mmCIF file of C-alpha atoms and ligand atoms in Angstrom:
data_model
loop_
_atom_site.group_PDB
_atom_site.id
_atom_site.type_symbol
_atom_site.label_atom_id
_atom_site.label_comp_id
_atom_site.label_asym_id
_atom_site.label_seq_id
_atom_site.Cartn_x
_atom_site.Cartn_y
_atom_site.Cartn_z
ATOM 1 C CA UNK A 317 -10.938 5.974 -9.121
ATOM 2 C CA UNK A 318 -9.945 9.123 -7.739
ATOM 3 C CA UNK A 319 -11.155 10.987 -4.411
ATOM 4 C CA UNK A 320 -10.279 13.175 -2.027
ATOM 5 C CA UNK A 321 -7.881 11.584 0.701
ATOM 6 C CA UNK A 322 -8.283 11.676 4.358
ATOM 7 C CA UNK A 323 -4.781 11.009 4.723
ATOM 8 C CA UNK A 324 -3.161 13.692 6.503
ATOM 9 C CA UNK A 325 -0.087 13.338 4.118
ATOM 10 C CA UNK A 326 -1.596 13.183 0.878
ATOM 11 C CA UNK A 327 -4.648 15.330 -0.609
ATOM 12 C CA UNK A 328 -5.889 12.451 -3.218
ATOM 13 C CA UNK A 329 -5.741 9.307 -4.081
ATOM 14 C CA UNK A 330 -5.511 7.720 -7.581
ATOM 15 C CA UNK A 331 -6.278 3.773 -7.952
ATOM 16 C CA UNK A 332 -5.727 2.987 -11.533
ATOM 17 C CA UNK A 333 -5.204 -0.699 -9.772
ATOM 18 C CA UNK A 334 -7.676 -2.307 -7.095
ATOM 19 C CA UNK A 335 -7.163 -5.574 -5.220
ATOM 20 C CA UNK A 336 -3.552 -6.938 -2.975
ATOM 21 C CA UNK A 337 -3.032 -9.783 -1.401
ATOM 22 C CA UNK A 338 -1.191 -9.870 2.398
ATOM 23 C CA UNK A 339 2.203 -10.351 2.210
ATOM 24 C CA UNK A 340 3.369 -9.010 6.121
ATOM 25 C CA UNK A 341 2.346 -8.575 9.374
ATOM 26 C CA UNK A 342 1.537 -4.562 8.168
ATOM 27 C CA UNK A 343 -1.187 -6.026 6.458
ATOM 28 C CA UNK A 344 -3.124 -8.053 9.413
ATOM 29 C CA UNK A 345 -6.122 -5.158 9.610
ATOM 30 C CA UNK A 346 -5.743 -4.376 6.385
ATOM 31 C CA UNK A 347 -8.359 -1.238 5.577
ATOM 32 C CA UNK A 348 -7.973 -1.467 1.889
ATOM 33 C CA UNK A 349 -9.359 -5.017 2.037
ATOM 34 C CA UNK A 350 -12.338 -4.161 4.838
ATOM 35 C CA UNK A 351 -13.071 -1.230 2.179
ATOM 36 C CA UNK A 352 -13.008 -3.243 -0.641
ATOM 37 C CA UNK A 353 -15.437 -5.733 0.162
ATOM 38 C CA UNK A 354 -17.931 -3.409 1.677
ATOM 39 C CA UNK A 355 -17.865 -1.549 -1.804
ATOM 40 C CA UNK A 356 -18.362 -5.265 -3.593
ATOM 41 C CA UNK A 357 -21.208 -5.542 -1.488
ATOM 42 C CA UNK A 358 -22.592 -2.371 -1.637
ATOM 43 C CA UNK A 359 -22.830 -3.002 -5.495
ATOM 44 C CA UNK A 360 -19.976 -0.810 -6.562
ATOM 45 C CA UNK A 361 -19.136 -1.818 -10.338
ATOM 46 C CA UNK A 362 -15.618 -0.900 -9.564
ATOM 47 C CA UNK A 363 -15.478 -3.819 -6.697
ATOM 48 C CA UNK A 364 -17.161 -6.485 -8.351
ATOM 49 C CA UNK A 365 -14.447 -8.573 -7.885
ATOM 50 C CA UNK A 366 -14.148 -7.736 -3.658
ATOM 51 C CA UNK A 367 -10.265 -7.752 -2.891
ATOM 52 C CA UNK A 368 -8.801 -9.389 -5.712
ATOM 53 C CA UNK A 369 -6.150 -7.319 -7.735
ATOM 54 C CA UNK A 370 -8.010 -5.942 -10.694
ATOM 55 C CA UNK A 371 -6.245 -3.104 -12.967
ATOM 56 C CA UNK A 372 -8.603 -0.348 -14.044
ATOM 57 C CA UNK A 373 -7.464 0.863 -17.700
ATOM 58 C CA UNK A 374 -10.174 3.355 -18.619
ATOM 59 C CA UNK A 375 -8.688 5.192 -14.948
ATOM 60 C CA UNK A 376 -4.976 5.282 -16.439
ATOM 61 C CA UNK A 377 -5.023 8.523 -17.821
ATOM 62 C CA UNK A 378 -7.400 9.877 -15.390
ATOM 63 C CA UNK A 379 -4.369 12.494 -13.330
ATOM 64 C CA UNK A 380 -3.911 14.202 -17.004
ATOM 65 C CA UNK A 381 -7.480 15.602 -16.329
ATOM 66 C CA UNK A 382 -6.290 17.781 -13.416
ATOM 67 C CA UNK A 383 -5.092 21.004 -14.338
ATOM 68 C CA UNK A 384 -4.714 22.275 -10.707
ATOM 69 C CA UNK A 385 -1.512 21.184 -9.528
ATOM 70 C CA UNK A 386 -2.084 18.179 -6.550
ATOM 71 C CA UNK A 387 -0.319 15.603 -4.065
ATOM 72 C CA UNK A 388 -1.714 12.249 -5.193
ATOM 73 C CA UNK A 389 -1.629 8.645 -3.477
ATOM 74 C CA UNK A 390 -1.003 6.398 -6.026
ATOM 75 C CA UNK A 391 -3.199 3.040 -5.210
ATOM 76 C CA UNK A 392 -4.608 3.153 -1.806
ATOM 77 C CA UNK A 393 -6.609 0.531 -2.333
ATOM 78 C CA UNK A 394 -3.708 -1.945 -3.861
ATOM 79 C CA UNK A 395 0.221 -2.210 -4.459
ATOM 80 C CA UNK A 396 1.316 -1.091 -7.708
ATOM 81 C CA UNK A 397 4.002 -3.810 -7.346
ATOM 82 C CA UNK A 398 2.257 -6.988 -6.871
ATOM 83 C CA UNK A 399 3.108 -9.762 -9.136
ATOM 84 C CA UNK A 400 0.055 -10.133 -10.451
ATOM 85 C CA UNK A 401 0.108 -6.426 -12.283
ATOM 86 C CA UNK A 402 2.049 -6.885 -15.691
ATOM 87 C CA UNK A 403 5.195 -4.849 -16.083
ATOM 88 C CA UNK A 404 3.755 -3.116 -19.088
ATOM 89 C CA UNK A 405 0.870 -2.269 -16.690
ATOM 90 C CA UNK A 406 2.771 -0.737 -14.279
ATOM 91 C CA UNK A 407 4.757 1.559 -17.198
ATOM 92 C CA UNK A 408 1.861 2.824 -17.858
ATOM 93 C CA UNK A 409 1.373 4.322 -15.016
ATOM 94 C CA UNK A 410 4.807 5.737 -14.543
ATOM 95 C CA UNK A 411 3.865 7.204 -18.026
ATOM 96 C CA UNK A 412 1.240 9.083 -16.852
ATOM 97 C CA UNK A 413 3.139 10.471 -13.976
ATOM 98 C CA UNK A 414 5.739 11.650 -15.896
ATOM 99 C CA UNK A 415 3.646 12.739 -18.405
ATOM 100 C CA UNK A 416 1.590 15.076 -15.482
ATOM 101 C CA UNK A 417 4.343 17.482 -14.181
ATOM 102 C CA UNK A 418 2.349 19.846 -12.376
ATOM 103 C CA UNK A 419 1.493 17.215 -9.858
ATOM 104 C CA UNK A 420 3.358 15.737 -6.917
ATOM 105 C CA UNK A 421 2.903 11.583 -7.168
ATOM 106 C CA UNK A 422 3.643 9.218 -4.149
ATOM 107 C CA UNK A 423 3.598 5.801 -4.592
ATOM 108 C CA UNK A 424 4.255 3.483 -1.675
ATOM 109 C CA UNK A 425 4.849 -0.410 -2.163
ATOM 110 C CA UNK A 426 5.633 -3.334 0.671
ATOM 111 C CA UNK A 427 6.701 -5.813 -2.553
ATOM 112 C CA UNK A 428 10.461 -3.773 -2.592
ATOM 113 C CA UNK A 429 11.682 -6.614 -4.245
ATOM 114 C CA UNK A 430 10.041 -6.342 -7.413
ATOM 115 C CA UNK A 431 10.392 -2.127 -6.812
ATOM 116 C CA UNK A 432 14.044 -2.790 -6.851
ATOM 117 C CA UNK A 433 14.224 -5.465 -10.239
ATOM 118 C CA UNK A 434 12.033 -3.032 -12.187
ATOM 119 C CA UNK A 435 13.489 0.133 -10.929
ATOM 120 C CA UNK A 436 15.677 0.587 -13.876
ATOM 121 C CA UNK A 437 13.129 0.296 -16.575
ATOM 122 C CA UNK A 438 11.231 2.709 -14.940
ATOM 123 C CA UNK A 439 10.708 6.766 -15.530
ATOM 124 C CA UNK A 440 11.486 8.560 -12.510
ATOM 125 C CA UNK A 441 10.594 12.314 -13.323
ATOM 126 C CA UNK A 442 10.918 14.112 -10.369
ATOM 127 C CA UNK A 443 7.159 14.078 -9.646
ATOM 128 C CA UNK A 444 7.661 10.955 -8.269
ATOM 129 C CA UNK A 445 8.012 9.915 -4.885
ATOM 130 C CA UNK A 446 8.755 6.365 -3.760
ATOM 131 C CA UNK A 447 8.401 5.131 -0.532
ATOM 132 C CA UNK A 448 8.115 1.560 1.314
ATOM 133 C CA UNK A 449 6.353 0.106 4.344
ATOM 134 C CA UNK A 450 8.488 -0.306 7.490
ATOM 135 C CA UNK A 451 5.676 -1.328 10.216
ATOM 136 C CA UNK A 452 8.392 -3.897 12.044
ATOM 137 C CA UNK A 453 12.383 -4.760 11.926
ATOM 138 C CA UNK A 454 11.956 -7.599 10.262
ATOM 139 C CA UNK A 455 10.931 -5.833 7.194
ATOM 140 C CA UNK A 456 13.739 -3.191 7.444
ATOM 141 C CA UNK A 457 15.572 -5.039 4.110
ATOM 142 C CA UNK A 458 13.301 -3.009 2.390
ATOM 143 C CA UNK A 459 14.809 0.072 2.665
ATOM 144 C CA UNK A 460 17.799 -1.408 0.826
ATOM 145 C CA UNK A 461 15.632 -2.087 -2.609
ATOM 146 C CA UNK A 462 14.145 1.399 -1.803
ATOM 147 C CA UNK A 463 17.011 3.222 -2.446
ATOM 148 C CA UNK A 464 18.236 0.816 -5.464
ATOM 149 C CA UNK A 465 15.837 3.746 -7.359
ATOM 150 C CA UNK A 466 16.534 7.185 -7.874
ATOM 151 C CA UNK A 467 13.576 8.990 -7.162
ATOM 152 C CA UNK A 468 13.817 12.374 -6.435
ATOM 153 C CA UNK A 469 12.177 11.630 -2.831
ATOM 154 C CA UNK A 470 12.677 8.228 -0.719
ATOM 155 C CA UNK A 471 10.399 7.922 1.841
ATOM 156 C CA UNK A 472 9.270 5.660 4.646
ATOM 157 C CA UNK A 473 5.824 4.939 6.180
ATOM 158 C CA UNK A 474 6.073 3.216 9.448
ATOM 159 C CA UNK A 475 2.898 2.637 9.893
ATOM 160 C CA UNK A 476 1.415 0.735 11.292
ATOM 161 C CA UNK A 477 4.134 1.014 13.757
ATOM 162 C CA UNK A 478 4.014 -2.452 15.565
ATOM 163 C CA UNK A 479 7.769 -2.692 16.798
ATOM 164 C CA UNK A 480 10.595 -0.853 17.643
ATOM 165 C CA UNK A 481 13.179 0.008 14.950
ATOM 166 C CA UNK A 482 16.379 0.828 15.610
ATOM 167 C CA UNK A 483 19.115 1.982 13.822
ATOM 168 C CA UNK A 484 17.204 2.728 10.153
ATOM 169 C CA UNK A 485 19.464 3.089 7.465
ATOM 170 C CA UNK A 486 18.064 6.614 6.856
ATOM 171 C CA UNK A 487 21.296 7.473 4.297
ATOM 172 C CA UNK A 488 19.265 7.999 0.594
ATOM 173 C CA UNK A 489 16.260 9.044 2.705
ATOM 174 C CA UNK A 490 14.611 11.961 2.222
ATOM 175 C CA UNK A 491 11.297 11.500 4.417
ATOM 176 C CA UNK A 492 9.801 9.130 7.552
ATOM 177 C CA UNK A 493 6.280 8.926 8.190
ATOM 178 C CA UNK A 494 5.549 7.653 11.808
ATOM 179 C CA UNK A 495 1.632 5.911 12.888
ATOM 180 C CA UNK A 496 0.012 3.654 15.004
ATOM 181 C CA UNK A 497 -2.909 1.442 13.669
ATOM 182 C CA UNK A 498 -6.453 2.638 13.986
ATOM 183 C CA UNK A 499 -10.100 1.033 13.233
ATOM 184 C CA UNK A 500 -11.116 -2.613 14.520
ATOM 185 C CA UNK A 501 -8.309 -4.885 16.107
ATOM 186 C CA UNK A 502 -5.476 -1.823 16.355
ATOM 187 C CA UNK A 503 -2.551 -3.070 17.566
ATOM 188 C CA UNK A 504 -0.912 -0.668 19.854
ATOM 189 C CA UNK A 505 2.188 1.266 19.012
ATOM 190 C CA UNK A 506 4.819 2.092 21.814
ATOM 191 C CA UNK A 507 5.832 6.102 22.409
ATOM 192 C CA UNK A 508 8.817 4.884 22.850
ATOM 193 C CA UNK A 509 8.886 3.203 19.449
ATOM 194 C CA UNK A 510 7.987 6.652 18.124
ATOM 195 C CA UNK A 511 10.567 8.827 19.821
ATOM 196 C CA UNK A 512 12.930 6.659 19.054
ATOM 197 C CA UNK A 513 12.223 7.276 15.066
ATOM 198 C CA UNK A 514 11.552 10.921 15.798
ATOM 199 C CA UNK A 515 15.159 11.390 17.124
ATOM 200 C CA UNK A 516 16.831 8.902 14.448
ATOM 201 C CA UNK A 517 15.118 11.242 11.614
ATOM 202 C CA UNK A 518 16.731 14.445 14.103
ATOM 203 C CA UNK A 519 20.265 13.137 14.121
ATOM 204 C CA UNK A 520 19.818 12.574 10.281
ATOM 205 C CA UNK A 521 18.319 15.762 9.154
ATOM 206 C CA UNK A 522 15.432 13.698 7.870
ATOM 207 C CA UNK A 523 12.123 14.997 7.637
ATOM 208 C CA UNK A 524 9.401 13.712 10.005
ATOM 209 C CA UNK A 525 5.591 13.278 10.102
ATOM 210 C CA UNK A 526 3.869 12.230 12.746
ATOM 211 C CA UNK A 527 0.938 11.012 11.228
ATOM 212 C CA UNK A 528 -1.326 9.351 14.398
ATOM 213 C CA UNK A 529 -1.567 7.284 17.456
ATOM 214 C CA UNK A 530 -4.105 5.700 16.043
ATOM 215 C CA UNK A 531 -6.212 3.463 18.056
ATOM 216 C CA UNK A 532 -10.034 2.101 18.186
ATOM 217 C CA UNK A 533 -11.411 5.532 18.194
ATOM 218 C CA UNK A 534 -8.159 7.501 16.627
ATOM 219 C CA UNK A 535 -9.931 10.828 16.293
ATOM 220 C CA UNK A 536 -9.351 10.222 20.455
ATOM 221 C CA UNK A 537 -5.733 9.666 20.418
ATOM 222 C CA UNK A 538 -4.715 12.430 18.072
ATOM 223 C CA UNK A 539 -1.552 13.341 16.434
ATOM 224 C CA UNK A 540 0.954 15.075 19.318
ATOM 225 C CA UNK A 541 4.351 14.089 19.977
ATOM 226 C CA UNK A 542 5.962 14.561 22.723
ATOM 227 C CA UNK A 543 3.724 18.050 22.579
ATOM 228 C CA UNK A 544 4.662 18.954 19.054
ATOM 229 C CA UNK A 545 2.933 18.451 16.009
ATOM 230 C CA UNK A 546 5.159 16.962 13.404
ATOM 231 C CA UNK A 547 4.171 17.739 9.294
ATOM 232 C CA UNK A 548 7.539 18.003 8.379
ATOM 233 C CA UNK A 549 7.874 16.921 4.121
ATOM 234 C CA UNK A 550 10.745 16.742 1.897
ATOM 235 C CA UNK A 551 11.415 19.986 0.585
ATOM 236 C CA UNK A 552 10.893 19.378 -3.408
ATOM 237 C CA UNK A 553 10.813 21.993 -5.956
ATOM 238 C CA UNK A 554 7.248 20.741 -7.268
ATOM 239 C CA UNK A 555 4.896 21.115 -4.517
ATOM 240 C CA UNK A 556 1.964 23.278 -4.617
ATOM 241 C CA UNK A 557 1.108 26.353 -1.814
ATOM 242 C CA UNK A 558 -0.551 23.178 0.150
ATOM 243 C CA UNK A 559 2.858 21.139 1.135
ATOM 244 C CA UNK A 560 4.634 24.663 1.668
ATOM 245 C CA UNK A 561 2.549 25.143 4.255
ATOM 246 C CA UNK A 562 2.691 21.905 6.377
ATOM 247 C CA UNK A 563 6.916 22.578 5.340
ATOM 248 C CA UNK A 564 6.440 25.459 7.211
ATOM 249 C CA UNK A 565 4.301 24.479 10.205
ATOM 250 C CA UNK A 566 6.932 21.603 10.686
ATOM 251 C CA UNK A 567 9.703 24.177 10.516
ATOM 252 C CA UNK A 568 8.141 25.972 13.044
ATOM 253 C CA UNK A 569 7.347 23.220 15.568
ATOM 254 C CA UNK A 570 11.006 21.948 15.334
ATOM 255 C CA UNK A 571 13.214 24.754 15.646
HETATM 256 S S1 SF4 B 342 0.164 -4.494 0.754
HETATM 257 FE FE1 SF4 B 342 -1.181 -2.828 1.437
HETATM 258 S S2 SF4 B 342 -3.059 -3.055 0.214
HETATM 259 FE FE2 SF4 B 342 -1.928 -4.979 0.088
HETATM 260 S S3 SF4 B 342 -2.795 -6.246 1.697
HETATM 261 FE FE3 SF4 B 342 -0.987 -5.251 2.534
HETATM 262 S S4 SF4 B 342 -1.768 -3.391 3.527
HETATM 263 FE FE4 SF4 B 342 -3.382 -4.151 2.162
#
């Protein structure tokens, strides 16, 4: 399945793979899984099976179809790395990145473990950015597997931000991307948790996006900082007019 992303980081998402399972306290609210099992009972073929990881082969090739040149999410609705998606599987799908150079991929995975023992097999054409979930310190040991891989672009989402985190290992990091939870149950996230990141990412020369409060009703908490909007991105040699721009606006806000 492919649609057009509300994410204000991404412009579409790609889910050649359906389905997770929780695995950390990132995944408590889970909207992947809420979304899921409306679809299975709305009827929707594709979520027959609710929230339980099902790969979708006939949507592997489906990025090859784009000719205009896009940022895609690579399984919103899943994590490419969990152990029950075969290694072939997953191949595949680094196939068809590679194989779809005009487009920008970002794939983001909390299973790091399995990122880093199948790194090596892997393609990593520089299409292909990899990130992992940071939402607390206790999952921090991710960013070690994360940079076991040489993608062209390392990132990390902290979100949903649910603790502090202090002293990142941001060396081999090429991007941080800051939120708080939203929709039912949002656990709140700290300013000072933020900051803190924000001025980490400074002292590093990392890029920073400041992707929401979040909250209940997010569209009421908004996406300020201090006063400043953050959209910094990596600066990579294969994005289209749209990431240039939000390059731009973050150079602007920040210097
Ligand atoms: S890893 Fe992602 S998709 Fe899977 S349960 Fe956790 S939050 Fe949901």
């Amino acid at each position: 399945m492919a649609t057009k992303s509300a994410i204000e980081w991404t412009e579409m998402t790609w889910n050649p793979v359906s389905g997770c399972t929780k695995i950390s306290q990132g995944c408590k609210n889970c909207y992947a899984a809420r979304m899921a099992l409306r679809l299975e009972a709305m009827g929707s073929p594709r979520y027959a099976n609710g929230f339980q990881v099902t790969t979708h082969e006939d949507l592997i090739d489906t990025p090859k179809k784009w000719r205009k040149p896009r940022t895609i999410f690579v399984n919103s609705m899943s994590d490419l790395f969990h152990d029950q998606i075969s290694d072939s599987f997953i191949k595949r799908v680094f196939e068809t990145m590679r194989d779809c150079p005009q487009h920008t991929f970002q794939v983001l995975t909390k299973r790091s473990e399995r990122l880093a023992k199948l790194g090596s097999s892997l393609d990593w054409p520089p299409n292909v950015w990899m990130g992992v979930s940071v939402e607390r310190a206790d999952v921090m040991r991710r960013i070690a597997d994360l940079v076991k891989v040489p993608a062209k672009v390392r990132f990390l989402s902290c979100e949903p931000l649910i603790g502090p985190l202090e002293n990142i290992p941001l060396n081999g990091i090429h991007w941080v991307i800051v939120g708080g939870e939203s929709g039912p149950g949002a656990r709140p996230m700290k300013s000072s948790w933020a900051e803190s990141i924000q001025l980490q990412c400074r002292e590093a020369g990392v890029p920073f996006f400041f992707k929401q409060w979040g909250g209940v009703r997010k569209h009421k908490t908004g996406r300020t900082l201090n006063g400043s909007i953050f959209n910094e991105m990596p600066p990579s040699p294969n994005v289209g007019i749209w990431n240039h721009e939000l390059v731009q606006i973050g150079r602007v806000a920040h210097t």
